[in-house]
Short mmCIF file of C-alpha atoms and ligand atoms in Angstrom, two decimals:
data_model
loop_
_atom_site.label_atom_id
_atom_site.label_comp_id
_atom_site.label_asym_id
_atom_site.label_seq_id
_atom_site.Cartn_x
_atom_site.Cartn_y
_atom_site.Cartn_z
CA MET A 16 54.93 -7.07 37.58
CA ALA A 17 51.24 -7.96 37.71
CA PHE A 18 49.29 -10.32 39.91
CA ALA A 19 46.20 -12.25 38.91
CA LEU A 20 43.13 -12.82 41.03
CA THR A 21 40.40 -15.11 39.77
CA SER A 22 36.82 -14.95 40.92
CA SER A 23 35.04 -18.22 40.30
CA SER A 24 31.56 -16.88 41.01
CA SER A 25 31.66 -14.25 38.34
CA SER A 26 34.04 -15.98 35.97
CA THR A 27 36.07 -12.85 35.86
CA ALA A 28 39.72 -12.35 36.53
CA ILE A 29 41.44 -9.26 37.71
CA SER A 30 45.05 -8.47 37.12
CA VAL A 31 46.49 -6.03 39.58
CA SER A 32 49.71 -4.16 39.22
CA SER A 33 52.32 -4.18 41.89
CA PHE A 34 52.29 -0.38 41.78
CA PRO A 35 51.73 0.68 45.36
CA ARG A 36 48.17 1.89 45.69
CA SER A 37 47.15 3.99 48.59
CA ASN A 38 44.99 2.59 51.27
CA SER A 39 45.36 4.19 54.60
CA SER A 40 42.48 2.46 56.25
CA SER A 41 43.84 0.15 58.85
CA ASP A 42 40.57 -1.22 60.15
CA LEU A 43 39.13 -2.66 56.96
CA LYS A 44 39.45 -6.32 56.23
CA VAL A 45 42.00 -6.36 53.46
CA PRO A 46 43.41 -9.45 51.86
CA GLN A 47 46.97 -8.91 50.72
CA ILE A 48 47.77 -9.86 47.14
CA GLY A 49 51.47 -9.64 46.65
CA SER A 50 52.25 -6.09 47.66
CA VAL A 51 48.79 -4.77 46.81
CA TRP A 52 46.19 -4.02 49.45
CA LEU A 53 42.76 -4.58 48.00
CA PRO A 54 39.79 -4.22 50.33
CA GLU A 55 37.23 -6.92 49.56
CA ARG A 56 34.17 -4.72 49.39
CA HIS A 57 35.66 -2.41 46.77
CA ALA A 58 36.92 -5.19 44.57
CA THR A 59 33.39 -6.56 44.45
CA VAL A 60 31.80 -3.21 43.72
CA ASN A 61 34.26 -2.36 41.04
CA LEU A 62 34.17 -5.71 39.35
CA SER A 63 30.43 -5.67 38.97
CA ARG A 64 30.17 -2.10 37.84
CA ARG A 65 33.18 -1.37 35.71
CA ARG A 66 32.71 -1.42 31.98
CA CYS A 67 34.56 -4.54 31.00
CA ALA A 68 37.29 -4.79 28.46
CA VAL A 69 38.12 -8.13 27.00
CA LYS A 70 41.67 -7.22 26.24
CA ALA A 71 44.30 -7.25 28.95
CA VAL A 72 45.52 -3.84 29.94
CA ASN A 73 48.92 -4.25 28.44
CA ALA A 74 47.46 -5.24 25.13
CA ASP A 75 45.56 -1.99 24.92
CA PRO A 76 47.74 0.66 23.31
CA LYS A 77 45.60 3.42 24.81
CA ARG A 78 46.88 2.62 28.26
CA ASN A 79 50.57 2.38 27.46
CA ASP A 80 51.45 6.01 28.04
CA SER A 81 49.04 6.65 30.83
CA ILE A 82 49.55 6.70 34.54
CA VAL A 83 47.93 3.32 34.77
CA PRO A 84 49.98 1.11 32.48
CA LEU A 85 49.50 -1.86 34.75
CA ALA A 86 46.53 -0.96 36.88
CA ALA A 87 43.62 -3.23 37.59
CA THR A 88 41.66 -4.50 34.65
CA VAL A 89 38.99 -7.07 34.10
CA ALA A 90 38.98 -9.90 31.62
CA ALA A 91 35.27 -10.13 30.99
CA PRO A 92 32.85 -12.53 29.45
CA GLU A 93 32.35 -12.08 25.73
CA VAL A 94 28.95 -10.47 26.18
CA LEU A 95 29.58 -7.21 27.94
CA GLU A 96 27.29 -5.63 30.40
CA LYS A 97 26.04 -2.31 29.08
CA GLU A 98 26.95 0.47 31.45
CA GLU A 99 24.12 2.73 32.38
CA ALA A 100 24.72 6.30 31.36
CA GLU A 101 24.90 8.47 34.42
CA ASP A 102 23.50 11.97 34.45
CA PHE A 103 26.36 13.84 36.06
CA GLN A 104 24.58 17.17 35.83
CA GLN A 105 21.84 15.73 37.98
CA LEU A 106 24.37 14.13 40.29
CA ALA A 107 26.14 17.50 40.66
CA LYS A 108 22.83 19.03 41.76
CA GLU A 109 22.24 16.25 44.24
CA LEU A 110 25.73 16.58 45.69
CA ASP A 111 25.92 20.35 45.68
CA ASN A 112 25.31 20.54 49.41
CA ALA A 113 27.27 17.42 50.25
CA SER A 114 30.50 17.64 52.22
CA PRO A 115 33.85 17.18 50.45
CA LEU A 116 34.20 13.89 52.29
CA GLU A 117 30.87 12.60 50.95
CA ILE A 118 31.73 13.72 47.44
CA MET A 119 35.15 12.12 47.61
CA ASP A 120 33.63 8.91 48.90
CA LYS A 121 31.10 8.86 46.07
CA ALA A 122 33.82 9.47 43.49
CA LEU A 123 36.07 6.70 44.79
CA GLU A 124 33.16 4.33 45.18
CA LYS A 125 31.98 4.89 41.63
CA PHE A 126 35.29 4.74 39.84
CA GLY A 127 37.57 2.55 41.97
CA ASP A 128 40.87 2.05 40.16
CA ASP A 129 39.93 4.25 37.25
CA ILE A 130 40.07 7.50 39.16
CA ALA A 131 43.03 9.45 40.51
CA ILE A 132 43.59 12.64 42.48
CA ALA A 133 45.48 15.38 40.65
CA PHE A 134 47.85 16.79 43.25
CA SER A 135 49.66 20.08 42.62
CA GLY A 136 51.74 20.18 45.76
CA ALA A 137 49.73 22.95 47.40
CA GLU A 138 46.71 23.01 49.71
CA ASP A 139 45.01 20.42 47.52
CA VAL A 140 46.74 17.99 49.87
CA ALA A 141 43.31 18.28 51.52
CA LEU A 142 42.03 15.97 48.77
CA ILE A 143 44.47 13.28 49.83
CA GLU A 144 43.39 13.67 53.42
CA TYR A 145 39.72 13.36 52.45
CA ALA A 146 40.51 10.30 50.36
CA LYS A 147 42.30 8.73 53.29
CA LEU A 148 39.33 9.45 55.54
CA THR A 149 36.98 7.55 53.25
CA GLY A 150 38.93 4.38 54.01
CA ARG A 151 38.88 3.48 50.33
CA PRO A 152 41.93 2.84 48.16
CA PHE A 153 42.96 5.87 46.15
CA ARG A 154 45.57 6.97 43.67
CA VAL A 155 47.42 10.26 43.34
CA PHE A 156 49.24 11.70 40.35
CA SER A 157 51.17 14.91 39.85
CA LEU A 158 52.66 16.81 36.95
CA ASP A 159 56.37 17.40 37.41
CA THR A 160 56.98 20.26 35.00
CA GLY A 161 60.68 20.42 35.81
CA ARG A 162 60.17 24.01 36.99
CA LEU A 163 58.75 23.48 40.47
CA ASN A 164 60.18 25.02 43.62
CA PRO A 165 62.56 22.89 45.70
CA GLU A 166 60.05 23.22 48.55
CA THR A 167 57.40 21.55 46.39
CA TYR A 168 59.62 18.56 45.60
CA ARG A 169 60.38 18.17 49.29
CA PHE A 170 56.68 18.42 50.04
CA PHE A 171 55.88 15.64 47.55
CA SER A 172 58.28 13.41 49.38
CA GLU A 173 56.80 14.33 52.76
CA VAL A 174 53.29 13.58 51.52
CA GLU A 175 54.39 10.20 50.20
CA LYS A 176 55.83 9.31 53.59
CA HIS A 177 52.92 10.72 55.58
CA TYR A 178 50.29 8.77 53.65
CA GLY A 179 52.41 5.76 52.74
CA ILE A 180 51.77 6.30 49.05
CA ARG A 181 53.74 6.72 45.85
CA ILE A 182 52.68 9.70 43.78
CA GLU A 183 52.46 8.79 40.09
CA TYR A 184 54.49 11.59 38.49
CA MET A 185 53.94 12.62 34.89
CA PHE A 186 56.81 14.29 33.05
CA PRO A 187 56.79 16.41 29.90
CA ASP A 188 58.09 15.00 26.66
CA ALA A 189 61.84 15.67 26.61
CA VAL A 190 61.94 16.38 22.87
CA GLU A 191 59.15 18.95 23.14
CA VAL A 192 60.77 20.72 26.09
CA GLN A 193 64.09 20.73 24.27
CA ALA A 194 62.55 22.25 21.15
CA LEU A 195 60.78 24.96 23.14
CA VAL A 196 63.77 25.93 25.25
CA ARG A 197 66.27 25.82 22.38
CA SER A 198 64.12 27.99 20.16
CA LYS A 199 62.71 30.46 22.69
CA GLY A 200 64.79 30.26 25.85
CA LEU A 201 63.88 29.34 29.38
CA PHE A 202 61.58 32.25 30.14
CA SER A 203 59.61 32.81 26.94
CA PHE A 204 56.36 32.85 28.93
CA TYR A 205 57.17 36.32 30.28
CA GLU A 206 57.18 37.64 26.72
CA ASP A 207 54.52 35.77 24.84
CA GLY A 208 52.31 34.28 27.54
CA HIS A 209 52.32 31.08 29.51
CA GLN A 210 50.15 28.97 27.24
CA GLU A 211 52.89 27.49 25.08
CA CYS A 212 55.11 26.41 27.96
CA CYS A 213 52.14 25.14 29.97
CA ARG A 214 50.97 23.18 26.95
CA VAL A 215 54.30 21.35 26.75
CA ARG A 216 55.04 20.95 30.43
CA LYS A 217 51.56 20.50 31.87
CA VAL A 218 48.71 20.02 29.46
CA ARG A 219 50.15 17.28 27.27
CA PRO A 220 51.44 15.22 30.23
CA LEU A 221 48.02 15.65 31.83
CA ARG A 222 46.32 14.56 28.64
CA ARG A 223 48.43 11.40 28.64
CA ALA A 224 47.61 10.74 32.28
CA LEU A 225 43.91 11.16 31.78
CA LYS A 226 43.84 8.83 28.79
CA GLY A 227 44.39 6.04 31.29
CA LEU A 228 41.52 7.02 33.58
CA ARG A 229 37.77 7.32 33.54
CA ALA A 230 37.65 10.06 36.13
CA TRP A 231 39.90 12.48 37.96
CA ILE A 232 39.67 14.54 41.12
CA THR A 233 40.79 18.14 41.27
CA GLY A 234 41.14 20.75 44.00
CA GLN A 235 39.36 23.49 42.04
CA ARG A 236 37.34 25.88 44.14
CA LYS A 237 34.88 28.53 43.09
CA ASP A 238 36.62 31.20 45.15
CA GLN A 239 40.00 30.63 43.53
CA SER A 240 39.46 32.63 40.37
CA PRO A 241 36.60 35.07 39.90
CA GLY A 242 36.84 34.87 36.15
CA THR A 243 37.34 31.20 35.48
CA ARG A 244 36.22 29.08 38.42
CA SER A 245 33.08 30.75 39.71
CA GLU A 246 30.80 28.09 38.22
CA VAL A 247 32.76 24.93 38.91
CA PRO A 248 30.33 22.08 39.78
CA VAL A 249 31.23 19.32 42.24
CA VAL A 250 31.12 16.79 39.42
CA GLN A 251 30.90 17.15 35.66
CA VAL A 252 31.64 15.38 32.45
CA ASP A 253 35.04 16.79 31.56
CA PRO A 254 34.43 19.32 28.80
CA VAL A 255 37.97 19.19 27.45
CA PHE A 256 39.89 16.02 28.10
CA GLU A 257 39.32 12.43 27.05
CA GLY A 258 39.39 9.38 29.24
CA LEU A 259 40.23 5.76 28.65
CA ASP A 260 37.38 5.08 26.24
CA GLY A 261 38.26 8.06 24.07
CA GLY A 262 36.21 10.99 22.86
CA ILE A 263 34.84 14.00 24.65
CA GLY A 264 32.46 12.75 27.30
CA SER A 265 34.61 9.77 28.23
CA LEU A 266 36.04 11.38 31.35
CA VAL A 267 34.40 12.59 34.54
CA LYS A 268 35.87 15.38 36.61
CA TRP A 269 35.20 15.58 40.33
CA ASN A 270 35.74 18.80 42.24
CA PRO A 271 34.94 17.84 45.86
CA VAL A 272 36.00 21.19 47.32
CA ALA A 273 34.33 23.36 44.66
CA ASN A 274 32.05 24.96 47.24
CA VAL A 275 34.61 25.27 50.03
CA ASP A 276 36.27 28.57 50.94
CA GLY A 277 40.05 28.74 51.03
CA LYS A 278 39.98 29.57 54.73
CA ASP A 279 37.91 26.46 55.45
CA ILE A 280 40.41 24.32 53.58
CA TRP A 281 43.08 25.72 55.86
CA ASN A 282 40.97 25.11 58.97
CA PHE A 283 40.62 21.52 57.83
CA LEU A 284 44.36 21.10 57.17
CA ARG A 285 45.17 22.51 60.60
CA ALA A 286 42.54 20.42 62.36
CA MET A 287 43.82 17.24 60.75
CA ASN A 288 47.47 18.20 61.24
CA VAL A 289 48.17 17.61 57.56
CA PRO A 290 51.68 18.45 56.26
CA VAL A 291 51.74 21.55 54.05
CA ASN A 292 54.12 23.01 51.49
CA GLY A 293 56.78 25.17 53.19
CA LEU A 294 56.12 27.92 50.62
CA HIS A 295 52.82 28.74 52.32
CA SER A 296 54.69 30.11 55.33
CA GLN A 297 56.55 32.44 52.94
CA GLY A 298 53.37 34.11 51.69
CA TYR A 299 52.55 31.82 48.78
CA VAL A 300 48.90 30.81 48.52
CA SER A 301 48.38 29.29 45.09
CA ILE A 302 51.47 27.32 44.12
CA GLY A 303 52.63 26.34 40.66
CA CYS A 304 55.95 26.52 38.84
CA GLU A 305 58.73 28.56 40.41
CA PRO A 306 59.06 31.22 37.67
CA CYS A 307 55.29 31.72 37.45
CA THR A 308 54.35 31.84 41.12
CA ARG A 309 55.03 34.51 43.69
CA PRO A 310 53.81 35.32 47.18
CA VAL A 311 50.82 37.60 47.55
CA LEU A 312 50.35 40.42 50.00
CA PRO A 313 47.62 40.43 52.64
CA GLY A 314 44.34 41.24 50.91
CA GLN A 315 45.54 40.24 47.46
CA HIS A 316 43.64 37.52 45.68
CA GLU A 317 45.54 34.24 45.59
CA ARG A 318 45.51 34.05 41.80
CA GLU A 319 47.38 37.35 41.68
CA GLY A 320 50.42 35.32 42.62
CA ARG A 321 50.16 33.28 39.39
CA TRP A 322 51.17 34.60 35.94
CA TRP A 323 50.90 38.08 37.42
CA TRP A 324 51.92 39.68 34.15
CA GLU A 325 48.74 38.42 32.49
CA ASP A 326 45.05 39.23 32.81
CA ALA A 327 43.43 38.06 36.05
CA LYS A 328 40.44 36.46 34.43
CA ALA A 329 42.30 34.30 31.95
CA LYS A 330 44.54 32.52 34.41
CA GLU A 331 44.11 28.90 33.50
CA CYS A 332 47.17 26.95 32.48
CA GLY A 333 45.14 24.65 30.26
CA LEU A 334 44.51 22.03 32.93
CA HIS A 335 41.06 23.48 33.50
CA LYS A 336 40.54 25.41 30.31
CA GLY A 337 36.98 24.12 30.10
CA ASN A 338 36.32 26.80 32.72
CA LEU A 339 37.05 29.52 30.18
CA LYS A 340 34.02 30.89 28.47
CA GLU A 341 34.19 30.91 24.69
CA ASP A 342 35.13 34.54 24.34
CA THR A 343 37.65 34.32 27.15
CA ALA A 344 39.28 31.34 25.56
CA ALA A 345 39.30 33.11 22.23
CA GLN A 346 40.96 36.08 23.78
CA VAL A 347 43.56 33.93 25.51
CA ASN A 348 44.26 32.37 22.16
CA GLY A 349 44.65 35.76 20.59
CA ILE A 350 41.81 35.37 18.13
CA GLY A 351 39.45 37.96 19.51
CA ASN A 352 35.79 37.21 19.78
CA GLY A 353 35.03 35.94 16.33
CA ALA A 354 35.60 37.54 12.98
CA ALA A 355 33.11 40.32 13.40
CA SER A 356 34.80 41.65 16.47
CA ALA A 357 38.30 41.05 15.28
CA ASN A 358 37.88 43.01 12.07
CA GLY A 359 36.23 45.96 13.68
CA SER A 360 32.84 45.55 12.10
CA ALA A 361 31.31 44.44 15.36
CA THR A 362 27.69 45.17 15.98
CA GLU A 363 27.81 44.91 19.78
CA SER A 364 26.32 47.77 21.70
CA ASP A 365 28.93 50.04 23.14
CA ILE A 366 29.95 50.04 26.80
CA PHE A 367 31.23 52.68 29.25
CA ASN A 368 28.31 54.99 28.49
CA GLY A 369 28.40 57.26 31.55
CA GLN A 370 27.63 60.95 31.09
CA SER A 371 30.92 61.94 32.69
CA LEU A 372 32.98 59.84 30.31
CA VAL A 373 34.64 61.36 27.27
CA THR A 374 34.62 59.27 24.10
CA LEU A 375 37.88 59.69 22.21
CA SER A 376 38.13 59.21 18.48
CA ARG A 377 41.39 58.11 16.84
CA THR A 378 42.23 61.75 16.14
CA GLY A 379 41.29 62.66 19.68
CA ILE A 380 43.62 60.17 21.31
CA GLU A 381 46.40 60.96 18.84
CA ASN A 382 46.14 64.62 19.84
CA LEU A 383 46.04 63.72 23.52
CA ALA A 384 49.11 61.53 23.17
CA ARG A 385 51.03 64.33 21.38
CA LEU A 386 50.46 67.03 24.00
CA GLU A 387 53.40 67.84 26.28
CA ASN A 388 51.37 70.09 28.54
CA ARG A 389 47.75 69.23 29.15
CA LYS A 390 45.25 71.36 31.01
CA GLU A 391 44.45 68.39 33.19
CA PRO A 392 45.53 64.76 33.53
CA TRP A 393 43.50 62.07 31.73
CA LEU A 394 42.64 58.51 32.49
CA VAL A 395 41.79 56.51 29.37
CA VAL A 396 40.60 52.94 29.03
CA LEU A 397 41.46 51.13 25.79
CA TYR A 398 38.63 48.68 25.38
CA ALA A 399 36.61 46.40 23.16
CA PRO A 400 32.87 46.18 23.87
CA TRP A 401 32.82 42.40 23.34
CA CYS A 402 35.58 41.80 25.89
CA ARG A 403 34.30 40.20 29.10
CA PHE A 404 36.99 41.85 31.18
CA CYS A 405 36.02 45.29 29.88
CA GLN A 406 32.37 44.49 30.57
CA ALA A 407 33.30 43.38 34.08
CA MET A 408 34.90 46.74 34.91
CA GLU A 409 32.25 48.88 33.23
CA ASP A 410 30.34 49.78 36.39
CA SER A 411 33.39 50.73 38.41
CA TYR A 412 34.85 52.80 35.57
CA VAL A 413 31.61 54.72 35.04
CA GLU A 414 31.34 55.28 38.80
CA LEU A 415 34.92 56.52 38.86
CA ALA A 416 34.19 59.00 36.07
CA GLU A 417 31.22 60.34 38.00
CA LYS A 418 33.26 60.71 41.17
CA LEU A 419 35.96 62.61 39.34
CA ALA A 420 33.63 64.86 37.37
CA GLY A 421 34.59 68.49 38.00
CA SER A 422 37.75 67.48 39.89
CA GLY A 423 40.18 68.56 37.18
CA MET A 424 40.73 65.01 35.99
CA LYS A 425 39.27 63.72 32.74
CA VAL A 426 38.12 60.12 32.39
CA ALA A 427 37.81 58.81 28.85
CA LYS A 428 37.50 55.72 26.70
CA PHE A 429 38.96 54.74 23.37
CA ARG A 430 37.68 51.75 21.47
CA ALA A 431 40.86 49.99 20.43
CA ASP A 432 39.79 46.78 18.72
CA GLY A 433 39.39 46.18 15.00
CA GLU A 434 41.37 48.51 12.78
CA GLN A 435 42.54 50.57 15.77
CA LYS A 436 44.22 47.61 17.39
CA GLU A 437 47.57 47.81 15.60
CA TYR A 438 47.87 51.51 16.35
CA ALA A 439 46.96 50.94 20.00
CA LYS A 440 49.49 48.14 20.30
CA ARG A 441 52.21 50.20 18.66
CA GLU A 442 51.60 53.58 20.29
CA LEU A 443 49.52 53.00 23.40
CA GLN A 444 51.03 49.92 25.04
CA LEU A 445 47.94 47.80 24.36
CA GLY A 446 48.67 44.23 25.42
CA SER A 447 45.25 42.88 26.24
CA PHE A 448 41.85 44.42 26.86
CA PRO A 449 41.27 46.46 28.89
CA THR A 450 44.40 48.62 29.07
CA ILE A 451 44.14 51.66 31.33
CA LEU A 452 46.45 54.63 30.75
CA PHE A 453 47.14 57.70 32.84
CA PHE A 454 48.21 60.75 30.82
CA PRO A 455 49.98 63.10 33.27
CA LYS A 456 49.61 66.88 33.02
CA HIS A 457 53.20 67.60 32.12
CA SER A 458 54.40 64.63 30.15
CA SER A 459 53.34 63.16 26.84
CA LYS A 460 54.18 59.64 27.90
CA PRO A 461 51.19 57.75 29.34
CA ILE A 462 51.62 55.50 32.37
CA LYS A 463 50.01 52.07 32.15
CA TYR A 464 47.98 50.75 35.06
CA ALA A 465 49.63 47.45 35.90
CA SER A 466 47.32 45.93 38.48
CA GLU A 467 44.52 43.52 37.72
CA LYS A 468 42.26 45.13 40.33
CA ARG A 469 39.91 47.44 38.52
CA ASP A 470 37.55 48.46 41.29
CA VAL A 471 36.96 52.14 42.05
CA ASP A 472 39.24 52.25 45.10
CA SER A 473 42.17 50.65 43.31
CA LEU A 474 41.85 52.98 40.34
CA MET A 475 41.53 55.97 42.68
CA ALA A 476 44.70 54.92 44.49
CA PHE A 477 46.51 54.76 41.14
CA ILE A 478 45.34 58.22 40.13
CA SER A 479 46.12 59.75 43.53
CA ALA A 480 49.65 58.39 43.39
CA LEU A 481 50.26 60.08 40.03
CA ARG A 482 48.34 63.37 40.09
FE1 SF4 B 23 55.87 26.88 32.09
FE2 SF4 B 23 55.16 28.66 33.94
FE3 SF4 B 23 53.33 27.02 32.84
FE4 SF4 B 23 55.17 26.10 34.54
S1 SF4 B 23 53.50 27.55 34.98
S2 SF4 B 23 54.55 25.14 32.67
S3 SF4 B 23 56.99 27.34 33.95
S4 SF4 B 23 54.51 28.68 31.82
#
């Protein structure tokens, strides 16, 4: 059901859905329209600024499958006001030292009804609290993948009650889920990676949601993922998804807590007495789907609790894949780093060039793998010089080799991309680059290093446990 509000001064009319919008501010002067609370000042700001569409919302097919099928729209005069292009890169610079509250306020002020908070059911509840504190109306949506923990569903309900809101849930397409599960089972992501399942259960529903918006608000923080989130700006033109007007560049992404540390988020939640997901008290930090999330131990990075069977620096489910650098994305997609690298004719300069490191040829590693009794144990990294993750561990691996020089332990490298890749996958347990293998003294079978921590101390601990 929709309500209509006519403004005689501007000759515009606004139709407002009866969908409950959030407005926790009790001290603003708010005229009630049906069941919708619409503060006067924001209606005015939004009406004058929003790019106007002549067609009613429901007549626009682009909105039909979005989270805003009936949200506010403006029937405008025939001659439309041209919206000034905003330089969001510049705005990001200006807001880089602003508080999350200021950034949230700016986002809600600028986009009114056309922006929504993406809520995962974890500590990004802080976004909802910040939105409430601005006193502006705000909207919240969430992706119900069908695989969330019971605690997360209960938390959604608690948040709805606490803030007096209705979360706008997005669900995956039933036919797509059915096809995936019937053909590959319920846990295919453990075998061939999480991308396919995430695409069906998260990315496509998100894409549909965003097609009804002009901006969204996320809880991304720089400290969440060293590989993928270290350069997240507080606001950016979304590099991946499209908004209501269609085309790349039609959606703005706000990250109000990009510069905030995880511990400061928690200080804020405690100070404001905000409800939190019960899983946090069981050791979970980052929370996603039940089969793909686990608690982390003290000192472990929070992202180690997500898709722990995959590489640490590629852990994006697709919701923020714009964070992935080109080569990272290529690697995640299994297409290497362009044809030159993939076919082994790469011209990149080599890496792991320490004096204490042994370079193994194909024959060398075949011989090493055949030996039942070695004079000393070996640690070997299977690498590709173009791989960012290999590059990232280069210093620590070279340092490790120097530390172990003369200790009766050999440290080596074997370039395993290009034409060596099939062999390495078949015989040396290569899954992704880098793969680190320990060849014990008295066994031919190498032991694969399973952790994503590749600093000197972690590698030393691995070697000490096996020597
Ligand atoms: Fe599927 Fe796991 Fe991604 Fe959830 S997080 S959508 S269960 S792969």
